[in-house]
Amino acid sequence: MKILFIGDIVGEPGRRAVKIILPKLREQHALDFVIANGENSAGGSGITPKMAGEIFSAGVDVITSGDHLWDQKEVMELLQNEPRFLRPLNYPANVPGHGSGLFEIKNSKSGIQNPVLIAVLNAQGRTFMPPLENPFSLAAEEVKLLREQTKIIFVDFHAEATSEKIAFARMLDGQVSAVVGTHTHVQTADEQIFPGGTAYLTDAGFTGPHESVLGREIQPVLTRFRTAMPQRFEVARNDVKLHGAVIEIDNPSGKAVKIQRVSENLNG
Ligand SMILES: [Fe+2]
Ligand SMILES: [Fe+2]
């Protein structure tokens, strides 16, 4: 089966890119399932039920998140009522929402007649990031439980440090189908399949305006660096791209067969 993971969707340009480009990618790659990180989908900061609704209707099956989770207060409604929305697993116990979920894949086009289960897990790193519980121990435990249900497991590891991301993915090699990193908004060129059969990419990149600093207007970011004064960081507009990765997974072993980076321009 083939899944697409979409890197952090930034603001209206990012949502527009998903709406317009995703149907083409679905067709071109005969995709069975689509996962997207939506932590920056509302004006660049956080997510609301309305934004999530837009992303789901564009053809995304599951939305993951990260450190921008709490930027919009309406996110609480998603955390409490939307099983297709995930937050990092390693929040303290009793925080609303879920760090993983099980979903059914049906796709008569690619011959998946009987529903196949896919698990999606979202975790957050701790190096140069706000402190959370240990993602290594919690994810290892969670994966063990998920594997009782399915061997097809996708992990979005939202983290800053490349070492933490690689170490985390190496820990899960052979236990999950893929670990793809998010958060830096810069797509890395290290896609590979580890010896145990886990596909890996340090960072998927971001979906939104690339004539920018990580999706925001260049000048205010520059002014902030030059003066250390707070600035409003508006979402930029130009050079909109969809970033992500397509992963082919063997069913039922759950091992990855192929991983391919995706970078598609909105205008041609
Ligand atoms: Fe982000
Ligand atoms: Fe982030």
Short mmCIF file of C-alpha atoms and ligand atoms in Angstrom, two decimals:
data_model
loop_
_atom_site.label_atom_id
_atom_site.label_comp_id
_atom_site.label_asym_id
_atom_site.label_seq_id
_atom_site.Cartn_x
_atom_site.Cartn_y
_atom_site.Cartn_z
CA MET A 1 0.00 0.00 0.00
CA LYS A 2 1.06 3.58 -0.52
CA ILE A 3 0.74 6.44 1.90
CA LEU A 4 1.56 10.12 1.58
CA PHE A 5 2.78 12.18 4.47
CA ILE A 6 2.53 15.97 4.10
CA GLY A 7 4.93 18.26 6.02
CA ASP A 8 3.61 21.08 8.25
CA ILE A 9 0.79 22.93 6.46
CA VAL A 10 1.40 26.68 6.92
CA GLY A 11 -1.56 29.06 6.75
CA GLU A 12 -3.95 29.67 3.86
CA PRO A 13 -1.30 29.10 1.14
CA GLY A 14 -0.49 25.71 2.67
CA ARG A 15 -4.14 24.69 2.83
CA ARG A 16 -4.63 25.84 -0.77
CA ALA A 17 -1.64 23.76 -1.88
CA VAL A 18 -3.12 20.65 -0.24
CA LYS A 19 -6.52 21.28 -1.80
CA ILE A 20 -5.11 21.67 -5.31
CA ILE A 21 -2.12 19.32 -5.37
CA LEU A 22 -3.34 16.39 -3.25
CA PRO A 23 -5.95 15.08 -5.72
CA LYS A 24 -3.22 14.94 -8.41
CA LEU A 25 -0.82 13.09 -6.12
CA ARG A 26 -3.55 10.67 -5.08
CA GLU A 27 -4.11 9.79 -8.71
CA GLN A 28 -0.44 9.76 -9.75
CA HIS A 29 0.76 7.52 -6.89
CA ALA A 30 -2.49 5.56 -6.37
CA LEU A 31 -2.40 6.60 -2.71
CA ASP A 32 -4.30 4.58 -0.13
CA PHE A 33 -3.91 6.90 2.87
CA VAL A 34 -2.83 10.48 3.54
CA ILE A 35 -1.46 11.94 6.78
CA ALA A 36 -0.57 15.63 7.24
CA ASN A 37 0.98 17.68 9.99
CA GLY A 38 -1.43 20.57 10.63
CA GLU A 39 0.26 22.43 13.52
CA ASN A 40 0.67 25.66 11.51
CA SER A 41 -2.51 25.52 9.44
CA ALA A 42 -4.36 28.40 11.17
CA GLY A 43 -2.57 31.61 10.12
CA GLY A 44 0.75 29.84 10.70
CA SER A 45 0.03 29.06 14.35
CA GLY A 46 -2.04 26.16 15.58
CA ILE A 47 -5.22 24.63 14.20
CA THR A 48 -8.98 25.09 14.62
CA PRO A 49 -11.88 22.71 13.84
CA LYS A 50 -12.61 24.82 10.73
CA MET A 51 -9.06 24.47 9.40
CA ALA A 52 -9.03 20.75 10.21
CA GLY A 53 -12.34 20.41 8.34
CA GLU A 54 -10.81 22.06 5.28
CA ILE A 55 -7.80 19.74 5.40
CA PHE A 56 -9.95 16.62 5.81
CA SER A 57 -12.18 17.63 2.90
CA ALA A 58 -9.10 18.11 0.73
CA GLY A 59 -8.47 14.36 1.14
CA VAL A 60 -6.29 14.07 4.24
CA ASP A 61 -7.24 11.11 6.45
CA VAL A 62 -5.34 11.94 9.67
CA ILE A 63 -3.86 15.21 11.00
CA THR A 64 -0.85 15.24 13.34
CA SER A 65 0.52 18.21 15.31
CA GLY A 66 3.41 19.44 17.44
CA ASP A 67 4.62 22.29 19.64
CA HIS A 68 2.15 24.80 18.09
CA LEU A 69 -0.73 22.61 19.34
CA TRP A 70 -2.11 25.17 21.83
CA ASP A 71 -1.83 28.35 19.70
CA GLN A 72 -5.60 28.42 18.98
CA LYS A 73 -7.91 27.77 21.92
CA GLU A 74 -10.50 26.05 19.68
CA VAL A 75 -8.06 23.13 19.40
CA MET A 76 -9.65 21.76 22.57
CA GLU A 77 -12.72 20.78 20.57
CA LEU A 78 -10.53 18.75 18.17
CA LEU A 79 -8.64 17.11 21.04
CA GLN A 80 -11.89 16.08 22.72
CA ASN A 81 -14.04 15.11 19.73
CA GLU A 82 -11.97 14.35 16.63
CA PRO A 83 -10.33 10.89 16.56
CA ARG A 84 -8.58 11.76 13.26
CA PHE A 85 -6.61 14.53 15.01
CA LEU A 86 -3.50 13.52 16.98
CA ARG A 87 -1.32 15.44 19.43
CA PRO A 88 2.16 14.41 20.59
CA LEU A 89 1.91 11.23 22.65
CA ASN A 90 4.35 12.38 25.32
CA TYR A 91 2.20 14.97 27.08
CA PRO A 92 1.61 14.21 30.75
CA ALA A 93 -1.21 11.77 31.50
CA ASN A 94 -4.76 13.26 31.54
CA VAL A 95 -4.05 15.91 28.88
CA PRO A 96 -6.98 15.77 26.41
CA GLY A 97 -6.49 14.09 23.04
CA HIS A 98 -4.64 11.07 21.70
CA GLY A 99 -1.05 10.46 20.63
CA SER A 100 -1.94 7.55 18.40
CA GLY A 101 -4.91 6.13 16.53
CA LEU A 102 -5.99 3.13 14.48
CA PHE A 103 -7.67 3.74 11.14
CA GLU A 104 -9.20 1.57 8.43
CA ILE A 105 -7.93 1.71 4.87
CA LYS A 106 -10.28 0.72 2.09
CA ASN A 107 -9.40 1.40 -1.52
CA SER A 108 -11.05 -0.60 -4.25
CA LYS A 109 -8.85 1.14 -6.85
CA SER A 110 -5.64 -0.37 -5.51
CA GLY A 111 -7.30 -3.68 -4.68
CA ILE A 112 -7.63 -3.24 -0.91
CA GLN A 113 -11.11 -4.74 -0.66
CA ASN A 114 -11.07 -5.85 2.95
CA PRO A 115 -10.26 -3.03 5.36
CA VAL A 116 -6.59 -2.92 6.42
CA LEU A 117 -5.65 -1.30 9.73
CA ILE A 118 -3.04 1.45 9.88
CA ALA A 119 -1.79 2.97 13.12
CA VAL A 120 -0.53 6.56 13.23
CA LEU A 121 1.59 7.83 16.09
CA ASN A 122 2.70 11.42 16.81
CA ALA A 123 5.49 12.20 19.29
CA GLN A 124 7.57 15.28 20.09
CA GLY A 125 11.30 15.63 20.75
CA ARG A 126 12.82 17.31 23.80
CA THR A 127 16.13 18.70 22.50
CA PHE A 128 15.76 22.49 21.99
CA MET A 129 12.00 22.00 22.51
CA PRO A 130 9.56 22.59 25.39
CA PRO A 131 9.96 19.82 27.98
CA LEU A 132 7.54 16.89 27.70
CA GLU A 133 7.66 13.30 28.95
CA ASN A 134 10.33 11.02 27.44
CA PRO A 135 9.25 10.25 23.86
CA PHE A 136 11.61 7.25 23.59
CA SER A 137 10.13 5.20 26.43
CA LEU A 138 6.53 6.21 25.74
CA ALA A 139 6.71 5.56 21.98
CA ALA A 140 8.40 2.17 22.47
CA GLU A 141 5.59 1.10 24.81
CA GLU A 142 2.86 2.49 22.55
CA VAL A 143 4.29 0.76 19.46
CA LYS A 144 4.28 -2.56 21.32
CA LEU A 145 0.54 -2.13 21.99
CA LEU A 146 -0.22 -0.96 18.45
CA ARG A 147 1.59 -3.99 16.96
CA GLU A 148 -0.99 -6.24 18.61
CA GLN A 149 -3.51 -4.60 16.21
CA THR A 150 -1.47 -3.98 13.06
CA LYS A 151 2.08 -4.05 11.71
CA ILE A 152 1.41 -1.03 9.49
CA ILE A 153 2.47 1.89 11.67
CA PHE A 154 3.37 5.44 10.63
CA VAL A 155 5.18 7.79 13.04
CA ASP A 156 5.45 11.60 12.80
CA PHE A 157 8.29 12.62 15.12
CA HIS A 158 8.07 16.37 15.65
CA ALA A 159 11.54 17.42 16.75
CA GLU A 160 14.33 19.92 16.22
CA ALA A 161 17.59 18.00 16.64
CA THR A 162 18.67 15.65 13.85
CA SER A 163 20.45 13.36 16.34
CA GLU A 164 17.31 12.94 18.44
CA LYS A 165 15.26 12.21 15.31
CA ILE A 166 17.69 9.62 13.93
CA ALA A 167 18.15 7.92 17.31
CA PHE A 168 14.38 7.77 17.84
CA ALA A 169 13.83 6.24 14.40
CA ARG A 170 16.69 3.74 14.88
CA MET A 171 15.04 2.63 18.14
CA LEU A 172 11.84 1.84 16.20
CA ASP A 173 13.56 0.16 13.22
CA GLY A 174 11.76 -3.09 12.46
CA GLN A 175 8.87 -2.14 14.75
CA VAL A 176 7.15 0.46 12.57
CA SER A 177 6.72 1.03 8.82
CA ALA A 178 8.01 4.60 8.74
CA VAL A 179 9.30 7.44 10.87
CA VAL A 180 9.17 10.86 9.23
CA GLY A 181 10.31 13.98 11.05
CA THR A 182 8.58 17.38 11.11
CA HIS A 183 9.05 20.78 12.81
CA THR A 184 12.18 22.26 11.18
CA HIS A 185 10.22 23.09 7.98
CA VAL A 186 13.37 22.22 5.98
CA GLN A 187 13.18 19.05 3.87
CA THR A 188 16.21 16.82 4.32
CA ALA A 189 17.71 14.56 1.62
CA ASP A 190 18.40 11.49 3.78
CA GLU A 191 15.41 9.30 2.87
CA GLN A 192 16.32 5.65 3.37
CA ILE A 193 15.08 2.28 4.56
CA PHE A 194 16.82 1.03 7.70
CA PRO A 195 18.00 -2.63 7.91
CA GLY A 196 14.89 -3.69 9.89
CA GLY A 197 12.53 -2.33 7.20
CA THR A 198 11.57 1.09 8.61
CA ALA A 199 11.46 3.97 6.11
CA TYR A 200 13.02 7.16 7.41
CA LEU A 201 13.31 10.85 6.53
CA THR A 202 14.68 13.36 9.07
CA ASP A 203 12.32 16.13 7.98
CA ALA A 204 9.46 16.22 5.48
CA GLY A 205 9.72 20.00 5.01
CA PHE A 206 6.66 22.27 5.01
CA THR A 207 3.67 22.96 2.79
CA GLY A 208 3.22 26.66 2.17
CA PRO A 209 5.04 29.75 0.87
CA HIS A 210 8.76 29.08 0.37
CA GLU A 211 9.71 32.68 -0.53
CA SER A 212 9.93 33.19 3.23
CA VAL A 213 11.69 32.20 6.43
CA LEU A 214 10.07 28.84 7.25
CA GLY A 215 6.74 30.11 5.85
CA ARG A 216 6.75 33.63 7.40
CA GLU A 217 7.46 37.01 5.75
CA ILE A 218 11.22 37.52 5.55
CA GLN A 219 11.53 41.14 6.76
CA PRO A 220 9.95 40.87 10.25
CA VAL A 221 12.02 37.75 11.00
CA LEU A 222 15.16 39.57 9.88
CA THR A 223 14.25 42.63 11.99
CA ARG A 224 13.74 40.40 15.02
CA PHE A 225 17.20 38.84 14.54
CA ARG A 226 18.82 42.25 14.02
CA THR A 227 17.11 44.12 16.86
CA ALA A 228 15.86 41.40 19.26
CA MET A 229 12.55 43.32 19.31
CA PRO A 230 9.28 41.37 19.04
CA GLN A 231 7.66 41.44 15.58
CA ARG A 232 4.45 40.17 14.03
CA PHE A 233 5.32 37.24 11.78
CA GLU A 234 2.72 37.16 8.99
CA VAL A 235 2.46 34.12 6.74
CA ALA A 236 4.28 34.79 3.44
CA ARG A 237 2.57 34.38 0.03
CA ASN A 238 4.86 33.33 -2.77
CA ASP A 239 6.48 30.18 -4.15
CA VAL A 240 3.93 27.82 -2.60
CA LYS A 241 5.01 24.18 -2.45
CA LEU A 242 3.67 20.94 -1.01
CA HIS A 243 6.41 19.01 0.78
CA GLY A 244 6.27 15.45 2.04
CA ALA A 245 7.07 11.84 1.28
CA VAL A 246 5.38 8.88 -0.36
CA ILE A 247 6.01 5.55 1.35
CA GLU A 248 5.23 2.15 -0.07
CA ILE A 249 4.56 -0.49 2.58
CA ASP A 250 4.31 -4.26 2.24
CA ASN A 251 1.09 -5.64 3.67
CA PRO A 252 0.87 -7.55 6.01
CA SER A 253 4.56 -7.48 7.11
CA GLY A 254 4.40 -3.68 7.59
CA LYS A 255 7.92 -3.29 6.22
CA ALA A 256 8.67 -0.34 3.95
CA VAL A 257 9.52 -1.11 0.34
CA LYS A 258 10.23 2.42 -0.87
CA ILE A 259 10.36 6.02 0.32
CA GLN A 260 10.34 8.96 -2.03
CA ARG A 261 10.51 12.65 -1.13
CA VAL A 262 7.83 14.92 -2.57
CA SER A 263 8.20 18.61 -3.46
CA GLU A 264 5.43 19.92 -5.72
CA ASN A 265 4.98 23.52 -6.83
CA LEU A 266 1.48 24.96 -6.64
CA ASN A 267 1.87 26.76 -9.97
CA GLY A 268 3.27 24.24 -12.41
FE FE B 1 5.72 23.57 12.07
FE FE B 2 6.78 22.64 15.36
#
